[in-house]
Amino acid sequence: MAYGIRLHVWGRNGLFTRPELKVERVTYDVMTPSAARGILEAIHWKPAISWVIDRIHVLEPIRFQQIRRNEVGHKAPAGTIKQAMNRGDLGGVQLLADEDRQQRASTVLVAPAYVIEAHFTLTAKAGAEDSEGKHLDIFNRRAERGQCFHQPCLGTREFAAHFALIAPGAALPPRASQAETADLGFGTPRDLGLMLWDIDHTAPGRPSMFFRARLVDGVMAVPAPGSAEVLR
Amino acid sequence: MIPLSRRHDFVLIFDVTNGNPNGDPDAGNLPRLDPETNHGLVSDVSLKRKLRNYVELARTGEAGHHIYVQEGAILNEKHREAYVAKRADDAKALKEAKEAKKLNPKGDDEARALRDWMCANFFDVRTFGAVMSTGINCGQVKGPVQMTFARSVEPILPVEISITRMAATNEAEQKKRAEGEEGEARTDNRTMGRKHIVPYGLYVAHGFISAKFAERTGFSEADLDLLFEALANMFEHDRSAARGEMTTRKLIVFAHENALGNAPAHVLFDRVRIGRAVDGEFRDLDDRGLGNLAPARKFADYRVEIDRDGLPAGVEIRELL
């Protein structure tokens, strides 16, 4: 863990959608490693580096709420757009929201707060100018000043994530004593079942990879890439 | 077109008087509530819908300001129909496009060309992004503007108002009512309805504008001005029986010098403090002395203060309203 970073993230709500429940979205109990990676990439990322999530600390009790919203049922069809482009007029390129309504409920997390522990490795795309120290400095500088490429989010973009860097050697933000319950795996480890680890964007069809998530004393350890615990 | 080069974060403060700012489909269209604290909520998508409608109204038919996700039949549509009727071959192409089940771009380049064309023509795609079913990397456009749920500063109390209508919808209803009831003709056809209102609520929403995503979608300085204009005026063109009186009261923008920003957003948002105005004095909302105070019923019952002291270097506060 020579190049580890720790980032405190929190927000009003979070929605880390379970892939098996994504029409009426239901969130996982805890942030997924892939969402944590997205938060780090919102602050600093280059093709030369790849973030690896090591641990996720859960700081707040796990609570849920229901929100139902009007959504649209369709995406923009590429074919229609292409035809309009070739024709050079906008006819037919629109989506009438109230004729394409779907009311969907989401089960979201309330007031989640986490500490992401992560490090990065250099990828094959790293050039001579990419040193680990450089990228570590860039990330730390940005996270400390609150700079970001875009505001990170807790699962979906309407739930913005606020973030603060935890300096090396500094203590973690305190966890309220009432949060130290069996729900967070205090006393006995809590099994969260299979959880999305990340999506393999390099393989054809972009398959999802899963792992057996467990909360031990409020901390979820994340298996390393390529370990036997990551299931395809 | 200069793409946006600076990050912006904004705080939008709006209020509602005797209206329903955003109904909850799960609760029979009651105003949305946070069930734990009774604070009112307005969803992000509800605000975005109003922004789209405003731009649709204010920039009808202007090149580059079309709206992709539209509401209902729009006048433009009528123009367009006439257009299509005049060009039979176009209509054929249209029909083809509608009937073809799958037309995917042939590669990354084409997908990019489609996305760029959508961004150039449609304000809402350029601003909020869109998901296109291209089958290539989801063909997603992530827009630079990110909005959060608006939340009322104090708990709200939704009031249910029963209303009557002096007419029946159909004959069957009329017959049903006539049976077993002897009344004057006027009340025979009467039906009852419900309205939900919030007597008064002051709501706060946060927004983020990423300069880096603006580069990708071509969201320009002019678009930013239009967005702020829309935020200030969106309720002025959204009057309806359900809404009551809604007004944008304050729009506070934090402009960073840097594309990545110069300070954390939450630190800036904390500079906007909202309290109750008691005898012209600012009192914190969690001030225990407010216990006997009557509930707020107008904007003047609140005070919005902006802490301008010791602002982080490179951040500028613009009070647009």
Coordinates of C-alpha atoms in Angstrom, one line a residue, chain A residues 7-232:
Chain A
L7 CA -11.2 9.7 0.7
H8 CA -14.2 10.6 2.8
V9 CA -17.4 10.8 0.8
W10 CA -20.9 11.6 2.0
G11 CA -24.2 12.9 0.7
R12 CA -27.9 13.2 1.3
N13 CA -28.9 10.0 -0.6
G14 CA -27.3 7.3 -2.6
L15 CA -28.5 4.8 -5.1
F16 CA -26.2 1.9 -6.0
T17 CA -28.6 -0.1 -8.2
R18 CA -28.6 -3.9 -7.9
P19 CA -28.4 -5.2 -11.5
E20 CA -31.2 -7.8 -10.8
L21 CA -33.5 -5.0 -9.6
K22 CA -33.0 -2.1 -12.0
V23 CA -36.4 -1.4 -13.4
E24 CA -37.8 -0.4 -10.0
R25 CA -34.4 0.4 -8.7
V26 CA -33.2 -1.0 -5.4
T27 CA -29.9 0.0 -4.0
Y28 CA -27.2 -2.2 -2.5
D29 CA -26.8 -1.7 1.3
V30 CA -23.3 -0.4 0.7
M31 CA -21.5 1.5 -2.0
T32 CA -20.1 -0.9 -4.7
P33 CA -16.4 -0.9 -5.6
S34 CA -17.3 0.2 -9.1
A35 CA -19.2 3.2 -7.8
A36 CA -16.2 4.0 -5.6
R37 CA -13.9 3.8 -8.6
G38 CA -16.2 6.2 -10.5
I39 CA -16.0 8.7 -7.6
L40 CA -12.1 8.6 -7.7
E41 CA -12.1 8.9 -11.5
A42 CA -14.3 12.0 -11.2
I43 CA -11.5 13.6 -9.3
H44 CA -8.5 12.4 -11.2
W45 CA -8.0 9.8 -13.9
K46 CA -5.9 9.2 -17.0
P47 CA -5.7 6.2 -19.2
A48 CA -2.2 5.7 -17.7
I49 CA -3.6 4.7 -14.3
S50 CA -6.2 2.3 -13.0
W51 CA -7.8 2.7 -9.6
V52 CA -8.1 -0.3 -7.3
I53 CA -10.4 -0.1 -4.4
D54 CA -9.1 -1.9 -1.2
R55 CA -11.6 -1.2 1.5
I56 CA -14.8 0.7 2.0
H57 CA -15.6 1.9 5.5
V58 CA -19.3 2.5 6.3
L59 CA -19.7 5.4 8.7
E60 CA -23.5 5.8 9.0
P61 CA -26.4 3.4 9.8
I62 CA -27.9 1.8 6.7
R63 CA -31.3 3.4 6.1
F64 CA -33.6 3.3 3.1
Q65 CA -36.3 5.5 1.5
Q66 CA -38.7 5.1 -1.4
I67 CA -38.9 7.7 -4.2
R68 CA -41.2 7.3 -7.2
R69 CA -40.6 9.4 -10.3
N70 CA -41.9 9.9 -13.8
E71 CA -39.3 8.6 -16.2
V72 CA -39.3 8.2 -20.0
G73 CA -39.4 4.7 -21.4
H74 CA -37.0 5.0 -24.3
K75 CA -33.6 6.1 -25.3
A76 CA -32.7 8.2 -28.3
P77 CA -32.7 5.9 -31.3
A78 CA -29.5 6.3 -33.3
G79 CA -31.3 5.3 -36.5
T80 CA -33.7 8.3 -36.4
I81 CA -30.9 10.7 -35.6
K82 CA -28.8 9.4 -38.5
Q83 CA -31.6 9.8 -41.0
A84 CA -32.3 13.3 -39.8
M85 CA -28.6 14.1 -40.1
N86 CA -28.5 12.9 -43.6
R87 CA -31.7 14.7 -44.5
G88 CA -30.5 17.9 -42.8
D89 CA -33.7 18.6 -40.9
L90 CA -34.8 17.9 -37.4
G91 CA -38.2 16.3 -38.3
G92 CA -39.1 13.4 -36.0
V93 CA -36.1 13.8 -33.7
Q94 CA -37.8 14.3 -30.3
L95 CA -39.2 12.3 -27.5
L96 CA -42.7 13.2 -26.2
A97 CA -42.2 12.6 -22.5
D98 CA -45.9 12.5 -21.5
E99 CA -46.7 9.9 -24.1
D100 CA -43.8 7.7 -23.1
R101 CA -44.2 7.7 -19.3
Q102 CA -43.1 5.1 -16.9
Q103 CA -43.5 5.7 -13.2
R104 CA -40.7 3.9 -11.4
A105 CA -39.9 3.7 -7.7
S106 CA -36.3 3.7 -6.4
T107 CA -35.3 2.5 -3.0
V108 CA -32.4 4.8 -2.1
L109 CA -30.0 5.0 0.8
V110 CA -30.4 7.9 3.3
A111 CA -27.5 10.0 4.4
P112 CA -24.7 7.6 3.5
A113 CA -21.1 8.3 4.4
Y114 CA -18.1 6.3 3.5
V115 CA -14.3 6.2 3.5
I116 CA -12.9 4.8 0.3
E117 CA -9.4 3.3 0.7
A118 CA -7.8 2.8 -2.6
H119 CA -4.5 2.8 -4.6
F120 CA -3.8 2.8 -8.3
T121 CA -1.6 0.9 -10.6
L122 CA 0.0 2.1 -13.8
T123 CA -1.4 0.5 -17.0
A124 CA 0.1 -0.4 -20.3
K125 CA -0.8 3.0 -21.6
A126 CA 1.6 4.8 -19.1
G127 CA 4.3 6.7 -20.9
A128 CA 7.7 7.7 -19.6
E129 CA 6.2 10.9 -18.1
D130 CA 3.7 8.9 -16.0
S131 CA 5.2 8.2 -12.6
E132 CA 3.1 7.0 -9.6
G133 CA 4.3 9.9 -7.5
K134 CA 3.0 12.4 -10.0
H135 CA -0.5 11.0 -10.2
L136 CA -0.6 10.5 -6.5
D137 CA 0.3 14.2 -6.0
I138 CA -2.3 15.3 -8.6
F139 CA -5.0 13.3 -6.9
N140 CA -4.1 14.5 -3.4
R141 CA -3.9 18.1 -4.5
R142 CA -7.2 18.1 -6.2
A143 CA -9.1 16.2 -3.5
E144 CA -7.7 18.5 -0.8
R145 CA -8.8 21.7 -2.7
G146 CA -12.2 20.2 -3.7
Q147 CA -11.3 20.2 -7.4
C148 CA -12.9 17.7 -9.6
F149 CA -13.3 16.9 -13.3
H150 CA -17.1 16.7 -12.6
Q151 CA -18.9 16.6 -9.3
P152 CA -18.9 12.9 -8.2
C153 CA -22.1 11.2 -7.3
L154 CA -23.4 8.4 -5.0
G155 CA -24.6 6.0 -7.7
T156 CA -26.7 8.4 -9.8
R157 CA -26.1 12.0 -10.7
E158 CA -29.0 13.5 -8.8
F159 CA -27.3 12.4 -5.6
A160 CA -24.2 14.5 -5.5
A161 CA -21.3 13.3 -3.4
H162 CA -19.3 15.7 -1.3
F163 CA -15.7 14.6 -0.7
A164 CA -12.8 15.4 1.5
L165 CA -9.3 14.0 1.5
I166 CA -8.1 12.2 4.6
A167 CA -4.4 13.2 4.9
P168 CA -1.9 10.3 5.4
G169 CA -1.7 9.5 9.1
A170 CA -4.8 11.4 10.0
A171 CA -7.6 9.6 11.9
L172 CA -10.7 8.4 10.1
P173 CA -13.9 10.5 10.6
P174 CA -15.5 9.2 13.8
R175 CA -18.3 6.8 13.6
A176 CA -21.3 7.5 15.8
S177 CA -21.5 4.8 18.5
Q178 CA -25.1 4.1 17.7
A179 CA -24.0 3.1 14.2
E180 CA -21.9 0.2 15.7
T181 CA -24.6 -2.4 15.3
A182 CA -24.8 -5.9 13.9
D183 CA -26.2 -4.2 10.8
L184 CA -22.7 -2.9 10.0
G185 CA -21.1 -6.2 11.1
F186 CA -20.1 -5.3 14.6
G187 CA -19.8 -8.3 16.8
T188 CA -20.5 -10.8 14.1
P189 CA -19.6 -10.2 10.4
R190 CA -22.6 -9.4 8.2
D191 CA -22.9 -11.2 4.9
L192 CA -24.2 -8.8 2.2
G193 CA -24.5 -11.6 -0.4
L194 CA -23.2 -11.2 -3.9
M195 CA -22.3 -7.7 -4.9
L196 CA -21.2 -6.1 -8.1
W197 CA -17.4 -5.8 -8.1
D198 CA -17.0 -4.0 -11.4
I199 CA -17.8 -4.3 -15.1
D200 CA -15.2 -5.6 -17.4
H201 CA -15.1 -3.0 -20.1
T202 CA -12.3 -4.8 -22.0
A203 CA -14.2 -8.0 -22.7
P204 CA -16.8 -8.3 -25.4
G205 CA -20.3 -7.8 -24.1
R206 CA -19.0 -6.0 -21.0
P207 CA -19.7 -8.7 -18.5
S208 CA -20.3 -7.9 -14.8
M209 CA -18.1 -9.4 -12.1
F210 CA -19.3 -10.1 -8.6
F211 CA -17.8 -10.9 -5.2
R212 CA -19.1 -12.0 -1.9
A213 CA -19.4 -8.8 0.2
R214 CA -19.0 -8.9 3.9
L215 CA -19.2 -6.2 6.5
V216 CA -16.7 -6.7 9.4
D217 CA -16.8 -4.0 12.1
G218 CA -18.2 -1.5 9.6
V219 CA -15.5 -2.2 6.9
M220 CA -16.0 -4.0 3.6
A221 CA -12.8 -5.5 2.2
V222 CA -12.7 -5.6 -1.6
P223 CA -10.9 -8.4 -3.3
A224 CA -8.0 -7.4 -5.6
P225 CA -8.3 -7.6 -9.4
G226 CA -7.7 -11.1 -10.6
S227 CA -8.2 -12.7 -7.2
A228 CA -10.2 -15.9 -7.0
E229 CA -12.9 -14.1 -5.0
V230 CA -13.9 -12.1 -8.0
L231 CA -16.6 -14.2 -9.8
R232 CA -17.5 -13.8 -13.5

